[in-house]
Amino acid sequence: MSDLVAAVRAALTAAADPDRAPGMQAYMKSTMPYLGVPKPVRAKALKPVFVEHPLPDRASWEKAVRTLWHEATYREERYAAIDLTGHRAYRPFQDAAALDLYRELVVDGAWWDYVDEIASRRVGPILRADRVGVTPVIRAWSTDPDKWLRRTSIICQLSFKQDTDLALLTDAIAANVYDRDFFLRKAIGWALRQYAWCDPEWVRAYVGAHESELSPLSRREALKNL
């Protein structure tokens, strides 16, 4: 585990472009500095590292993720932690037992670049694979005091299309529809807009029926492509 963490840090440092770092940090409004490694460069740099340093079990995988995350001095190290969670070698660990880890990252990260990736590419697939076991967790997150868990509950089905659990989606929206937070209002509109690609009439009807509750931002986002 420690060899993997060290190799990740070395690969990111080698790929760093200091000239890009200030702009990346400013764009993300990050207090944590950047090395200046864009996503495509990061993916290329980390691909051989993950292959050359396999982890033997779930405990080692979770420890590596948490070490990269909590000991990060540059934001790319946290991105690398998220990349590690999704590496194909650790697909067997993508189950309900991983939700505690993802909850930790969402709450601690508390910003959209972390949360949106985890919600749509990690939590979402786990939900799809285990509706019975995971739906109650997502429903509980929709009313959690932490707004980023609530955002996760709204957008975790972005890629589901016709497989979207509309009862879960509408319950998550209803739990947050009166919150004035920008990121929650944006999430509501985004989730509805994505579902509109496969059922535009349902979205039109939903927005019409809830026009007085939905914020202008949520309505605008929901209907953007219709």
PDB file of N, CA and C in Angstrom, residues 127 131 135-136 138-140 142-143 153-154 156-157 160-176 192 195 199 202 206 210:
ATOM      1  N   LEU A 127     -25.691   1.512  -6.607  1.00  0.00           N
ATOM      2  CA  LEU A 127     -27.148   1.540  -6.487  1.00  0.00           C
ATOM      3  C   LEU A 127     -27.797   0.681  -7.563  1.00  0.00           C
ATOM      4  N   ARG A 131     -30.329  -2.565  -5.822  1.00  0.00           N
ATOM      5  CA  ARG A 131     -31.408  -1.608  -5.534  1.00  0.00           C
ATOM      6  C   ARG A 131     -31.971  -1.816  -4.123  1.00  0.00           C
ATOM      7  N   THR A 135     -30.899   1.451  -1.965  1.00  0.00           N
ATOM      8  CA  THR A 135     -31.923   2.497  -2.037  1.00  0.00           C
ATOM      9  C   THR A 135     -32.215   3.129  -0.667  1.00  0.00           C
ATOM     10  N   PRO A 136     -32.351   2.352   0.400  1.00  0.00           N
ATOM     11  CA  PRO A 136     -32.592   2.993   1.702  1.00  0.00           C
ATOM     12  C   PRO A 136     -31.464   3.919   2.136  1.00  0.00           C
ATOM     13  N   ILE A 138     -29.498   5.713   0.059  1.00  0.00           N
ATOM     14  CA  ILE A 138     -29.610   6.933  -0.744  1.00  0.00           C
ATOM     15  C   ILE A 138     -30.781   7.772  -0.259  1.00  0.00           C
ATOM     16  N   ARG A 139     -31.856   7.123   0.106  1.00  0.00           N
ATOM     17  CA  ARG A 139     -33.014   7.861   0.613  1.00  0.00           C
ATOM     18  C   ARG A 139     -32.666   8.581   1.924  1.00  0.00           C
ATOM     19  N   ALA A 140     -31.879   7.926   2.766  1.00  0.00           N
ATOM     20  CA  ALA A 140     -31.439   8.559   4.014  1.00  0.00           C
ATOM     21  C   ALA A 140     -30.500   9.731   3.729  1.00  0.00           C
ATOM     22  N   SER A 142     -30.667  11.674   1.290  1.00  0.00           N
ATOM     23  CA  SER A 142     -31.429  12.792   0.734  1.00  0.00           C
ATOM     24  C   SER A 142     -31.912  13.763   1.803  1.00  0.00           C
ATOM     25  N   THR A 143     -31.944  13.329   3.043  1.00  0.00           N
ATOM     26  CA  THR A 143     -32.380  14.197   4.145  1.00  0.00           C
ATOM     27  C   THR A 143     -31.266  14.428   5.158  1.00  0.00           C
ATOM     28  N   SER A 153     -27.462  12.166  -3.465  1.00  0.00           N
ATOM     29  CA  SER A 153     -28.716  11.412  -3.590  1.00  0.00           C
ATOM     30  C   SER A 153     -29.514  11.835  -4.818  1.00  0.00           C
ATOM     31  N   ILE A 154     -29.378  13.085  -5.213  1.00  0.00           N
ATOM     32  CA  ILE A 154     -30.136  13.612  -6.354  1.00  0.00           C
ATOM     33  C   ILE A 154     -29.494  13.219  -7.680  1.00  0.00           C
ATOM     34  N   CYS A 156     -27.048  10.767  -8.301  1.00  0.00           N
ATOM     35  CA  CYS A 156     -26.398   9.468  -8.455  1.00  0.00           C
ATOM     36  C   CYS A 156     -26.978   8.641  -9.589  1.00  0.00           C
ATOM     37  N   GLN A 157     -28.170   9.000 -10.088  1.00  0.00           N
ATOM     38  CA  GLN A 157     -28.788   8.240 -11.185  1.00  0.00           C
ATOM     39  C   GLN A 157     -28.635   8.927 -12.549  1.00  0.00           C
ATOM     40  N   PHE A 160     -28.654   6.627 -15.581  1.00  0.00           N
ATOM     41  CA  PHE A 160     -29.560   5.484 -15.568  1.00  0.00           C
ATOM     42  C   PHE A 160     -30.574   5.481 -16.715  1.00  0.00           C
ATOM     43  N   LYS A 161     -30.897   6.657 -17.259  1.00  0.00           N
ATOM     44  CA  LYS A 161     -31.877   6.770 -18.341  1.00  0.00           C
ATOM     45  C   LYS A 161     -33.193   6.081 -17.955  1.00  0.00           C
ATOM     46  N   GLN A 162     -33.653   5.122 -18.779  1.00  0.00           N
ATOM     47  CA  GLN A 162     -34.954   4.504 -18.528  1.00  0.00           C
ATOM     48  C   GLN A 162     -34.954   3.632 -17.272  1.00  0.00           C
ATOM     49  N   ASP A 163     -33.781   3.353 -16.723  1.00  0.00           N
ATOM     50  CA  ASP A 163     -33.696   2.554 -15.502  1.00  0.00           C
ATOM     51  C   ASP A 163     -33.767   3.411 -14.242  1.00  0.00           C
ATOM     52  N   THR A 164     -33.975   4.710 -14.407  1.00  0.00           N
ATOM     53  CA  THR A 164     -34.058   5.603 -13.259  1.00  0.00           C
ATOM     54  C   THR A 164     -35.199   5.197 -12.335  1.00  0.00           C
ATOM     55  N   ASP A 165     -34.901   5.150 -11.056  1.00  0.00           N
ATOM     56  CA  ASP A 165     -35.931   4.914 -10.043  1.00  0.00           C
ATOM     57  C   ASP A 165     -36.596   6.266  -9.773  1.00  0.00           C
ATOM     58  N   LEU A 166     -37.734   6.494 -10.418  1.00  0.00           N
ATOM     59  CA  LEU A 166     -38.386   7.797 -10.331  1.00  0.00           C
ATOM     60  C   LEU A 166     -38.899   8.095  -8.927  1.00  0.00           C
ATOM     61  N   ALA A 167     -39.303   7.077  -8.203  1.00  0.00           N
ATOM     62  CA  ALA A 167     -39.754   7.304  -6.828  1.00  0.00           C
ATOM     63  C   ALA A 167     -38.602   7.812  -5.972  1.00  0.00           C
ATOM     64  N   LEU A 168     -37.429   7.221  -6.155  1.00  0.00           N
ATOM     65  CA  LEU A 168     -36.257   7.660  -5.394  1.00  0.00           C
ATOM     66  C   LEU A 168     -35.831   9.061  -5.811  1.00  0.00           C
ATOM     67  N   LEU A 169     -35.818   9.310  -7.116  1.00  0.00           N
ATOM     68  CA  LEU A 169     -35.428  10.628  -7.605  1.00  0.00           C
ATOM     69  C   LEU A 169     -36.374  11.705  -7.107  1.00  0.00           C
ATOM     70  N   THR A 170     -37.663  11.486  -7.237  1.00  0.00           N
ATOM     71  CA  THR A 170     -38.613  12.516  -6.831  1.00  0.00           C
ATOM     72  C   THR A 170     -38.628  12.710  -5.318  1.00  0.00           C
ATOM     73  N   ASP A 171     -38.385  11.657  -4.568  1.00  0.00           N
ATOM     74  CA  ASP A 171     -38.279  11.805  -3.115  1.00  0.00           C
ATOM     75  C   ASP A 171     -37.052  12.629  -2.741  1.00  0.00           C
ATOM     76  N   ALA A 172     -35.934  12.394  -3.435  1.00  0.00           N
ATOM     77  CA  ALA A 172     -34.720  13.166  -3.165  1.00  0.00           C
ATOM     78  C   ALA A 172     -34.923  14.638  -3.525  1.00  0.00           C
ATOM     79  N   ILE A 173     -35.604  14.874  -4.630  1.00  0.00           N
ATOM     80  CA  ILE A 173     -35.902  16.255  -5.018  1.00  0.00           C
ATOM     81  C   ILE A 173     -36.822  16.910  -3.991  1.00  0.00           C
ATOM     82  N   ALA A 174     -37.884  16.215  -3.619  1.00  0.00           N
ATOM     83  CA  ALA A 174     -38.850  16.779  -2.675  1.00  0.00           C
ATOM     84  C   ALA A 174     -38.199  17.130  -1.344  1.00  0.00           C
ATOM     85  N   ALA A 175     -37.227  16.342  -0.931  1.00  0.00           N
ATOM     86  CA  ALA A 175     -36.556  16.594   0.341  1.00  0.00           C
ATOM     87  C   ALA A 175     -35.689  17.846   0.304  1.00  0.00           C
ATOM     88  N   ASN A 176     -35.383  18.334  -0.900  1.00  0.00           N
ATOM     89  CA  ASN A 176     -34.442  19.440  -1.026  1.00  0.00           C
ATOM     90  C   ASN A 176     -34.964  20.621  -1.839  1.00  0.00           C
ATOM     91  N   LEU A 192     -33.139  16.167 -13.556  1.00  0.00           N
ATOM     92  CA  LEU A 192     -34.325  16.172 -14.407  1.00  0.00           C
ATOM     93  C   LEU A 192     -33.945  16.305 -15.881  1.00  0.00           C
ATOM     94  N   TYR A 195     -32.804  12.950 -17.214  1.00  0.00           N
ATOM     95  CA  TYR A 195     -33.900  12.010 -17.436  1.00  0.00           C
ATOM     96  C   TYR A 195     -34.740  12.425 -18.636  1.00  0.00           C
ATOM     97  N   ASP A 199     -37.326  10.557 -21.444  1.00  0.00           N
ATOM     98  CA  ASP A 199     -38.759  10.745 -21.235  1.00  0.00           C
ATOM     99  C   ASP A 199     -39.064  12.232 -21.062  1.00  0.00           C
ATOM    100  N   TRP A 202     -42.494  13.243 -19.437  1.00  0.00           N
ATOM    101  CA  TRP A 202     -42.572  13.083 -17.982  1.00  0.00           C
ATOM    102  C   TRP A 202     -41.949  14.296 -17.287  1.00  0.00           C
ATOM    103  N   TYR A 206     -43.721  16.897 -14.869  1.00  0.00           N
ATOM    104  CA  TYR A 206     -43.252  17.047 -13.490  1.00  0.00           C
ATOM    105  C   TYR A 206     -42.954  18.509 -13.174  1.00  0.00           C
ATOM    106  N   HIS A 210     -44.943  20.940 -10.468  1.00  0.00           N
ATOM    107  CA  HIS A 210     -44.195  21.426  -9.299  1.00  0.00           C
ATOM    108  C   HIS A 210     -43.574  22.804  -9.551  1.00  0.00           C
TER     109      HIS A 210
END
